Amino acid sequence: MEFSELNLDESVLNALDTMNFKECTPVQEHTIPVLLEGHDLIGVAQTGTGKTAAFLLPVLSKLCSGDYPEDSINCIIMSPTRELAIQIDRQMEAFSYFMPVSGVAVYGGNDGVRFEQEKKGLTLGADVVIATPGRLISHISLGYVDLSKVSFFILDEADRMLDMGFYDDILQIVKHLPKERQTIMFSATMPEKIRQLAKNILNNPVEIKLAVSKPAEKIIQAAYICYESQKLEIIKDLFSAQQPERVIIFASSKIKVKEVSKALLKMKLNVGEMHSDLEQSKREEILHEFRNGKINILVATDIVARGIDIDDIRLVINYDVPHDCEDYVHRIGRTARANNDGCAITFVNEAEQTKFYQIEQFLDKTIYKLQIPEQLGEGPEYAPKVKSGKNNKKTGQGKRKYNFKKKSGNTKKTKETNQ
């Protein structure tokens, strides 16, 4: 479907035409008509599917054509991180080029000048406020933010916000909003805590779920079937021959992240850690050092699996098997971006074998099993418990080695969408 077929305001269509945006992505085709009709919505879609435009375009269209109060905040967009807030703000600037719509981005940091700029935008009544929860609450607590006329409340990457501990902050912000509003929630996954939040803040929402896209074919996927005690030693062996560069290691919890980081530092590896216990400023500092090569290995929870724009990750290691298939796709999708090659290795202990088998079933492929280094002894047999009572086919364990250095070559970049 083309954007011209949607009932968008002429100013929005002019902006899209200028940007040479013709065809809708699937998430845009399904959600924009629903939002233009005024329904609350839960959208389940990954990063990279065009979901930002899916909620921005109908809201901007309504602000242009509808009778909304001037000098008042009409739309609040919540973002889990500063980086995502900046991305949304940039897209809004582009889409609203031909429109009399004002916006302000409100996110964490210690810059007093920026805080005053945010205060000015909030008190003058910017049409659209794009904010991280903690920063917006800081402004609200000072008594000059009026949210009583907000018509649109949008939560982007809601699962990440809850993973980062923002559940109570979101409910606190909702208390300042009018009951009569359109509420829109986008999330990459739909666990029970997200459904509970939706039940609390949405009114009879339409739910649109797009299938999870498969990982890029150029990602080399492999796994070690190992005991938990062998995982750190495998990492030590992997990096004994060559210095690690641009590596993300995902762990299942912030406690595990701290333990792994501490162990890798003892190995004299250049490591940074990323989890929800860190202040926003510290997370930004670590990401900056990782981008600039001052940190070679980033050990992280899933809060960085989505939305962080780092294109040249060489290797992703799943220290623990992800909780579900969607998390696996998000994690390994950090590598092999922007025409780069990349590898993804998963450590699978005995208790994690069934979860890993379910991931293989989802991908419709058997992930290659690497042989554990001889000096570490034998690993467990790969024998996941399957509902039918039968184990999968032979897993093809072998001695193949991978070189994790960046490769050159022309690999055509493909647009990531959910079909």
Short mmCIF file of C-alpha atoms in Angstrom, two decimals:
data_model
loop_
_atom_site.label_atom_id
_atom_site.label_comp_id
_atom_site.label_asym_id
_atom_site.label_seq_id
_atom_site.Cartn_x
_atom_site.Cartn_y
_atom_site.Cartn_z
CA MET A 1 0.00 0.00 0.00
CA GLU A 2 1.16 3.54 -0.75
CA PHE A 3 0.94 6.40 1.76
CA SER A 4 -1.19 8.34 -0.74
CA GLU A 5 -3.94 5.74 -0.25
CA LEU A 6 -4.20 6.56 3.46
CA ASN A 7 -6.37 9.34 4.81
CA LEU A 8 -3.41 11.44 5.95
CA ASP A 9 -3.37 15.24 5.99
CA GLU A 10 -1.99 16.90 2.87
CA SER A 11 0.92 18.41 4.84
CA VAL A 12 2.00 14.94 5.96
CA LEU A 13 1.77 13.57 2.42
CA ASN A 14 3.87 16.51 1.13
CA ALA A 15 6.58 15.74 3.68
CA LEU A 16 6.57 12.06 2.74
CA ASP A 17 6.75 12.94 -0.95
CA THR A 18 9.73 15.24 -0.31
CA MET A 19 11.48 12.40 1.56
CA ASN A 20 10.58 10.00 -1.30
CA PHE A 21 8.58 7.76 1.02
CA LYS A 22 6.08 5.94 -1.19
CA GLU A 23 5.32 2.45 0.14
CA CYS A 24 4.10 1.66 3.65
CA THR A 25 5.82 -1.04 5.66
CA PRO A 26 3.45 -3.74 6.99
CA VAL A 27 3.27 -2.19 10.46
CA GLN A 28 2.39 1.20 8.96
CA GLU A 29 -0.24 -0.26 6.65
CA HIS A 30 -1.98 -2.02 9.54
CA THR A 31 -1.71 0.60 12.29
CA ILE A 32 -2.14 4.01 10.61
CA PRO A 33 -5.82 3.50 9.59
CA VAL A 34 -6.66 2.24 13.11
CA LEU A 35 -4.99 5.26 14.72
CA LEU A 36 -6.63 7.72 12.33
CA GLU A 37 -9.99 6.29 13.44
CA GLY A 38 -9.08 7.18 17.03
CA HIS A 39 -8.73 3.71 18.58
CA ASP A 40 -6.29 2.85 21.36
CA LEU A 41 -3.71 0.41 20.07
CA ILE A 42 -1.18 -2.21 21.15
CA GLY A 43 1.37 -2.79 18.40
CA VAL A 44 3.79 -5.71 18.68
CA ALA A 45 6.64 -4.98 16.31
CA GLN A 46 10.41 -4.95 16.30
CA THR A 47 12.84 -2.10 15.80
CA GLY A 48 13.50 -1.58 12.10
CA THR A 49 9.92 -2.13 10.92
CA GLY A 50 8.95 1.53 10.58
CA LYS A 51 6.92 1.69 13.78
CA THR A 52 8.07 5.23 14.65
CA ALA A 53 6.41 6.56 11.49
CA ALA A 54 3.44 4.28 12.21
CA PHE A 55 2.52 6.34 15.27
CA LEU A 56 4.02 9.72 14.31
CA LEU A 57 2.26 10.12 10.94
CA PRO A 58 -1.36 9.70 12.14
CA VAL A 59 -0.76 11.87 15.22
CA LEU A 60 0.83 14.66 13.16
CA SER A 61 -2.00 14.36 10.64
CA LYS A 62 -4.59 14.78 13.39
CA LEU A 63 -2.74 17.73 14.93
CA CYS A 64 -2.76 19.47 11.54
CA SER A 65 -6.39 18.87 10.68
CA GLY A 66 -8.04 18.79 14.10
CA ASP A 67 -9.10 21.42 16.62
CA TYR A 68 -6.46 21.08 19.33
CA PRO A 69 -5.60 23.78 21.88
CA GLU A 70 -2.73 26.12 21.06
CA ASP A 71 0.11 26.67 23.52
CA SER A 72 -0.69 23.33 25.18
CA ILE A 73 0.99 19.93 25.25
CA ASN A 74 -1.13 17.76 22.96
CA CYS A 75 1.00 14.62 22.66
CA ILE A 76 3.40 12.78 24.98
CA ILE A 77 5.75 10.14 23.52
CA MET A 78 7.59 8.06 26.12
CA SER A 79 10.95 6.50 25.26
CA PRO A 80 13.07 4.16 27.42
CA THR A 81 16.40 5.78 26.49
CA ARG A 82 17.89 9.09 25.48
CA GLU A 83 19.16 7.56 22.23
CA LEU A 84 15.69 6.46 21.13
CA ALA A 85 14.18 9.81 22.18
CA ILE A 86 16.69 11.59 19.93
CA GLN A 87 15.88 9.26 17.02
CA ILE A 88 12.14 9.89 17.39
CA ASP A 89 12.73 13.64 17.66
CA ARG A 90 14.74 13.66 14.43
CA GLN A 91 12.03 11.76 12.57
CA MET A 92 9.37 14.11 13.89
CA GLU A 93 11.35 17.12 12.64
CA ALA A 94 11.47 15.59 9.16
CA PHE A 95 7.80 14.55 9.01
CA SER A 96 6.55 17.90 10.39
CA TYR A 97 8.60 20.05 8.01
CA PHE A 98 5.50 21.49 6.29
CA MET A 99 3.38 21.66 9.45
CA PRO A 100 2.84 24.27 12.18
CA VAL A 101 3.64 21.63 14.83
CA SER A 102 6.18 22.24 17.59
CA GLY A 103 8.10 19.64 19.57
CA VAL A 104 10.61 19.27 22.37
CA ALA A 105 12.77 16.31 23.38
CA VAL A 106 13.15 15.82 27.15
CA TYR A 107 15.80 13.35 28.29
CA GLY A 108 18.40 12.82 31.00
CA GLY A 109 21.74 14.54 31.43
CA ASN A 110 23.48 16.99 33.71
CA ASP A 111 23.45 19.96 31.35
CA GLY A 112 21.71 22.86 33.16
CA VAL A 113 21.32 24.83 29.93
CA ARG A 114 19.50 21.91 28.31
CA PHE A 115 17.21 21.55 31.34
CA GLU A 116 16.19 25.20 30.98
CA GLN A 117 15.53 24.69 27.26
CA GLU A 118 13.31 21.73 28.07
CA LYS A 119 11.52 23.77 30.73
CA LYS A 120 10.84 26.53 28.21
CA GLY A 121 9.38 24.07 25.68
CA LEU A 122 7.18 22.45 28.33
CA THR A 123 5.86 25.70 29.78
CA LEU A 124 5.15 27.25 26.37
CA GLY A 125 3.18 24.14 25.43
CA ALA A 126 5.03 22.25 22.68
CA ASP A 127 2.56 20.18 20.65
CA VAL A 128 4.65 17.02 20.94
CA VAL A 129 6.87 16.13 23.91
CA ILE A 130 9.27 13.20 23.44
CA ALA A 131 10.59 12.18 26.83
CA THR A 132 12.28 9.58 28.98
CA PRO A 133 10.20 8.80 32.10
CA GLY A 134 12.62 9.96 34.79
CA ARG A 135 13.39 13.28 33.12
CA LEU A 136 9.73 14.11 32.52
CA ILE A 137 8.89 13.34 36.16
CA SER A 138 11.71 15.69 37.23
CA HIS A 139 9.99 18.52 35.33
CA ILE A 140 6.50 17.54 36.54
CA SER A 141 7.66 17.56 40.17
CA LEU A 142 8.69 21.22 39.84
CA GLY A 143 5.09 22.19 39.18
CA TYR A 144 5.13 23.92 35.79
CA VAL A 145 4.10 21.08 33.46
CA ASP A 146 0.41 20.96 32.50
CA LEU A 147 -0.63 17.64 30.96
CA SER A 148 -4.38 18.18 31.38
CA LYS A 149 -4.98 18.75 27.64
CA VAL A 150 -2.93 15.85 26.27
CA SER A 151 -4.87 14.01 23.54
CA PHE A 152 -2.25 11.40 22.58
CA PHE A 153 -0.13 9.29 24.94
CA ILE A 154 2.40 6.98 23.25
CA LEU A 155 4.70 4.39 24.82
CA ASP A 156 7.46 3.23 22.47
CA GLU A 157 9.41 0.05 23.29
CA ALA A 158 7.25 -0.45 26.38
CA ASP A 159 8.89 -3.77 27.26
CA ARG A 160 12.27 -2.09 27.54
CA MET A 161 10.82 0.61 29.79
CA LEU A 162 9.48 -2.03 32.14
CA ASP A 163 12.75 -3.98 32.03
CA MET A 164 14.51 -0.78 33.10
CA GLY A 165 12.18 -0.34 36.08
CA PHE A 166 9.92 2.45 34.78
CA TYR A 167 6.56 0.80 35.52
CA ASP A 168 5.75 3.06 38.51
CA ASP A 169 7.08 6.15 36.70
CA ILE A 170 4.69 5.53 33.79
CA LEU A 171 1.72 5.15 36.12
CA GLN A 172 2.75 8.35 37.91
CA ILE A 173 2.77 10.24 34.59
CA VAL A 174 -0.60 8.74 33.62
CA LYS A 175 -2.15 10.27 36.77
CA HIS A 176 -1.52 13.73 35.27
CA LEU A 177 -3.23 12.89 31.96
CA PRO A 178 -6.92 13.32 31.12
CA LYS A 179 -8.97 10.13 30.98
CA GLU A 180 -10.26 11.06 27.53
CA ARG A 181 -7.20 10.49 25.35
CA GLN A 182 -5.89 8.12 22.68
CA THR A 183 -3.24 5.79 24.10
CA ILE A 184 -0.82 3.91 21.85
CA MET A 185 1.65 1.28 23.00
CA PHE A 186 4.39 -0.37 20.94
CA SER A 187 6.40 -3.29 22.27
CA ALA A 188 8.67 -5.88 20.69
CA THR A 189 7.40 -8.57 23.05
CA MET A 190 4.16 -9.04 24.97
CA PRO A 191 4.93 -10.58 28.39
CA GLU A 192 2.34 -10.58 31.18
CA LYS A 193 3.64 -7.37 32.76
CA ILE A 194 3.04 -5.50 29.49
CA ARG A 195 -0.49 -6.86 29.27
CA GLN A 196 -1.10 -5.70 32.83
CA LEU A 197 0.14 -2.20 32.01
CA ALA A 198 -2.05 -2.14 28.89
CA LYS A 199 -5.06 -3.16 30.96
CA ASN A 200 -4.39 -0.26 33.34
CA ILE A 201 -3.90 2.56 30.83
CA LEU A 202 -5.58 1.59 27.53
CA ASN A 203 -9.28 1.61 26.69
CA ASN A 204 -10.55 -1.31 24.58
CA PRO A 205 -7.41 -1.33 22.40
CA VAL A 206 -6.96 -2.87 18.97
CA GLU A 207 -4.05 -5.31 19.03
CA ILE A 208 -1.84 -5.65 15.97
CA LYS A 209 0.96 -8.20 16.03
CA LEU A 210 3.43 -8.68 13.22
CA ALA A 211 5.44 -11.87 12.98
CA VAL A 212 9.01 -11.77 14.20
CA SER A 213 11.40 -11.51 11.26
CA LYS A 214 14.19 -14.06 11.00
CA PRO A 215 17.84 -13.05 11.55
CA ALA A 216 19.85 -11.84 8.57
CA GLU A 217 21.23 -14.76 6.56
CA LYS A 218 24.76 -13.35 6.67
CA ILE A 219 24.96 -13.77 10.46
CA ILE A 220 27.05 -16.87 11.22
CA GLN A 221 25.21 -18.63 14.04
CA ALA A 222 26.84 -21.26 16.24
CA ALA A 223 26.54 -22.70 19.74
CA TYR A 224 28.54 -24.43 22.44
CA ILE A 225 26.68 -27.19 24.31
CA CYS A 226 28.46 -26.86 27.63
CA TYR A 227 28.24 -26.96 31.39
CA GLU A 228 27.67 -23.65 33.18
CA SER A 229 31.17 -23.88 34.70
CA GLN A 230 32.73 -24.05 31.23
CA LYS A 231 31.27 -20.80 29.86
CA LEU A 232 33.90 -18.37 31.16
CA GLU A 233 36.70 -20.73 30.13
CA ILE A 234 35.31 -20.88 26.59
CA ILE A 235 35.39 -17.07 26.42
CA LYS A 236 38.98 -17.13 27.67
CA ASP A 237 39.88 -19.62 24.93
CA LEU A 238 38.07 -17.62 22.23
CA PHE A 239 40.08 -14.51 22.99
CA SER A 240 43.42 -16.16 23.80
CA ALA A 241 44.63 -16.08 20.18
CA GLN A 242 43.36 -12.64 19.20
CA GLN A 243 42.28 -9.44 20.91
CA PRO A 244 38.47 -9.12 21.05
CA GLU A 245 37.02 -6.15 19.21
CA ARG A 246 33.43 -4.89 19.11
CA VAL A 247 31.90 -7.76 21.11
CA ILE A 248 28.58 -7.74 23.00
CA ILE A 249 27.98 -10.46 25.60
CA PHE A 250 24.33 -10.79 26.64
CA ALA A 251 23.46 -12.21 30.06
CA SER A 252 20.04 -12.96 31.50
CA SER A 253 20.15 -10.66 34.54
CA LYS A 254 22.00 -7.66 35.91
CA ILE A 255 23.48 -9.88 38.64
CA LYS A 256 24.90 -12.20 35.98
CA VAL A 257 26.21 -9.20 34.01
CA LYS A 258 28.14 -8.00 37.06
CA GLU A 259 29.55 -11.48 37.72
CA VAL A 260 30.68 -12.00 34.11
CA SER A 261 32.18 -8.50 33.88
CA LYS A 262 34.15 -9.03 37.05
CA ALA A 263 35.48 -12.38 35.80
CA LEU A 264 36.49 -10.95 32.41
CA LEU A 265 38.28 -8.03 34.06
CA LYS A 266 40.34 -10.59 35.98
CA MET A 267 41.31 -12.05 32.60
CA LYS A 268 42.74 -8.59 31.75
CA LEU A 269 40.09 -8.02 29.07
CA ASN A 270 38.86 -4.52 28.28
CA VAL A 271 35.26 -4.73 29.53
CA GLY A 272 32.31 -2.45 30.23
CA GLU A 273 28.95 -3.44 31.70
CA MET A 274 25.44 -2.20 30.90
CA HIS A 275 22.35 -2.81 33.04
CA SER A 276 19.46 -0.97 34.67
CA ASP A 277 21.30 -0.28 37.95
CA LEU A 278 23.49 2.26 36.15
CA GLU A 279 22.51 5.91 35.92
CA GLN A 280 21.62 7.20 32.46
CA SER A 281 24.79 9.33 32.34
CA LYS A 282 26.95 6.28 33.13
CA ARG A 283 25.25 4.19 30.43
CA GLU A 284 25.89 6.94 27.91
CA GLU A 285 29.54 7.15 28.94
CA ILE A 286 30.03 3.38 28.53
CA LEU A 287 28.30 3.32 25.12
CA HIS A 288 30.45 6.25 23.98
CA GLU A 289 33.62 4.41 25.01
CA PHE A 290 32.40 1.24 23.31
CA ARG A 291 31.67 3.10 20.07
CA ASN A 292 35.11 4.75 20.20
CA GLY A 293 36.96 1.50 20.85
CA LYS A 294 38.08 2.31 24.41
CA ILE A 295 35.99 -0.68 25.53
CA ASN A 296 36.24 -3.85 23.43
CA ILE A 297 33.65 -6.02 25.19
CA LEU A 298 30.25 -4.86 26.40
CA VAL A 299 28.50 -7.19 28.84
CA ALA A 300 24.83 -6.32 28.94
CA THR A 301 21.28 -7.27 29.76
CA ASP A 302 18.63 -7.01 27.05
CA ILE A 303 18.20 -3.27 27.60
CA VAL A 304 20.74 -2.75 24.78
CA ALA A 305 19.38 -5.51 22.52
CA ARG A 306 17.07 -3.03 20.81
CA GLY A 307 17.35 0.54 19.71
CA ILE A 308 21.10 1.10 20.13
CA ASP A 309 22.53 2.12 16.78
CA ILE A 310 26.02 0.56 16.58
CA ASP A 311 26.68 -0.80 13.11
CA ASP A 312 30.00 -2.66 13.30
CA ILE A 313 29.56 -5.24 16.06
CA ARG A 314 31.86 -8.17 15.16
CA LEU A 315 30.53 -10.79 17.56
CA VAL A 316 27.50 -11.35 19.79
CA ILE A 317 27.76 -13.94 22.56
CA ASN A 318 24.65 -15.17 24.34
CA TYR A 319 26.14 -16.12 27.70
CA ASP A 320 22.69 -17.43 28.59
CA VAL A 321 20.06 -18.69 26.18
CA PRO A 322 17.50 -15.88 25.71
CA HIS A 323 14.06 -16.31 27.30
CA ASP A 324 12.29 -16.53 23.94
CA CYS A 325 12.81 -16.53 20.19
CA GLU A 326 12.12 -12.82 19.84
CA ASP A 327 14.85 -11.93 22.33
CA TYR A 328 17.27 -14.17 20.41
CA VAL A 329 16.51 -12.37 17.14
CA HIS A 330 16.93 -8.96 18.79
CA ARG A 331 20.21 -9.91 20.42
CA ILE A 332 21.98 -11.37 17.42
CA GLY A 333 20.56 -8.62 15.22
CA ARG A 334 23.15 -6.30 16.78
CA THR A 335 25.76 -7.85 14.46
CA ALA A 336 26.07 -8.06 10.64
CA ARG A 337 24.63 -4.59 10.11
CA ALA A 338 25.47 -1.93 7.50
CA ASN A 339 27.13 -4.38 5.08
CA ASN A 340 29.37 -5.88 7.78
CA ASP A 341 29.68 -9.58 8.47
CA GLY A 342 29.13 -10.89 11.97
CA CYS A 343 28.95 -13.93 14.20
CA ALA A 344 26.58 -14.96 16.99
CA ILE A 345 27.52 -17.68 19.48
CA THR A 346 25.21 -19.06 22.16
CA PHE A 347 26.31 -20.94 25.28
CA VAL A 348 23.79 -23.67 26.11
CA ASN A 349 23.96 -25.46 29.45
CA GLU A 350 21.92 -28.57 30.32
CA ALA A 351 18.94 -26.65 31.72
CA GLU A 352 18.80 -24.34 28.67
CA GLN A 353 18.70 -27.01 25.97
CA THR A 354 14.92 -27.07 25.52
CA LYS A 355 14.76 -23.27 25.16
CA PHE A 356 17.54 -23.39 22.59
CA TYR A 357 15.83 -26.19 20.67
CA GLN A 358 12.67 -24.02 20.52
CA ILE A 359 14.77 -21.25 18.98
CA GLU A 360 16.09 -23.69 16.37
CA GLN A 361 12.51 -24.74 15.62
CA PHE A 362 11.46 -21.13 15.18
CA LEU A 363 14.40 -20.44 12.85
CA ASP A 364 13.68 -23.71 11.01
CA LYS A 365 17.38 -24.58 11.07
CA THR A 366 19.87 -26.55 13.11
CA ILE A 367 22.43 -24.15 14.54
CA TYR A 368 25.97 -25.47 14.16
CA LYS A 369 27.45 -26.89 17.38
CA LEU A 370 31.08 -25.98 18.03
CA GLN A 371 33.40 -28.38 19.82
CA ILE A 372 34.46 -27.37 23.32
CA PRO A 373 38.26 -26.82 23.61
CA GLU A 374 39.92 -30.11 24.56
CA GLN A 375 41.53 -28.75 27.72
CA LEU A 376 38.08 -28.00 29.15
CA GLY A 377 36.90 -31.57 28.96
CA GLU A 378 33.70 -32.95 27.46
CA GLY A 379 30.41 -31.07 27.47
CA PRO A 380 26.94 -32.56 27.98
CA GLU A 381 25.11 -34.33 25.18
CA TYR A 382 22.63 -32.16 23.29
CA ALA A 383 19.37 -33.90 24.22
CA PRO A 384 16.61 -31.31 24.62
CA LYS A 385 13.24 -32.41 25.94
CA VAL A 386 10.74 -32.19 23.09
CA LYS A 387 6.95 -32.41 23.44
CA SER A 388 6.79 -35.41 21.14
CA GLY A 389 9.24 -37.19 23.39
CA LYS A 390 11.82 -37.44 20.62
CA ASN A 391 15.07 -35.54 20.39
CA ASN A 392 16.09 -33.58 17.35
CA LYS A 393 18.33 -34.82 14.59
CA LYS A 394 22.09 -35.08 14.98
CA THR A 395 23.45 -31.66 15.80
CA GLY A 396 26.62 -31.82 13.79
CA GLN A 397 29.19 -30.95 16.44
CA GLY A 398 32.52 -30.28 14.84
CA LYS A 399 35.84 -28.53 15.03
CA ARG A 400 35.06 -25.58 12.80
CA LYS A 401 36.75 -22.33 13.95
CA TYR A 402 35.56 -18.84 13.12
CA ASN A 403 37.61 -15.70 12.64
CA PHE A 404 35.80 -12.81 14.29
CA LYS A 405 37.77 -10.04 12.59
CA LYS A 406 35.92 -7.66 10.30
CA LYS A 407 35.71 -8.88 6.72
CA SER A 408 35.63 -6.75 3.62
CA GLY A 409 33.38 -7.20 0.65
CA ASN A 410 30.25 -5.88 -0.94
CA THR A 411 27.22 -7.35 0.76
CA LYS A 412 23.95 -5.82 -0.31
CA LYS A 413 22.10 -4.21 2.60
CA THR A 414 18.50 -5.34 2.85
CA LYS A 415 15.62 -3.45 4.40
CA GLU A 416 14.46 -5.10 7.63
CA THR A 417 10.70 -5.57 7.74
CA ASN A 418 8.21 -7.93 9.29
CA GLN A 419 6.05 -9.70 6.79
#
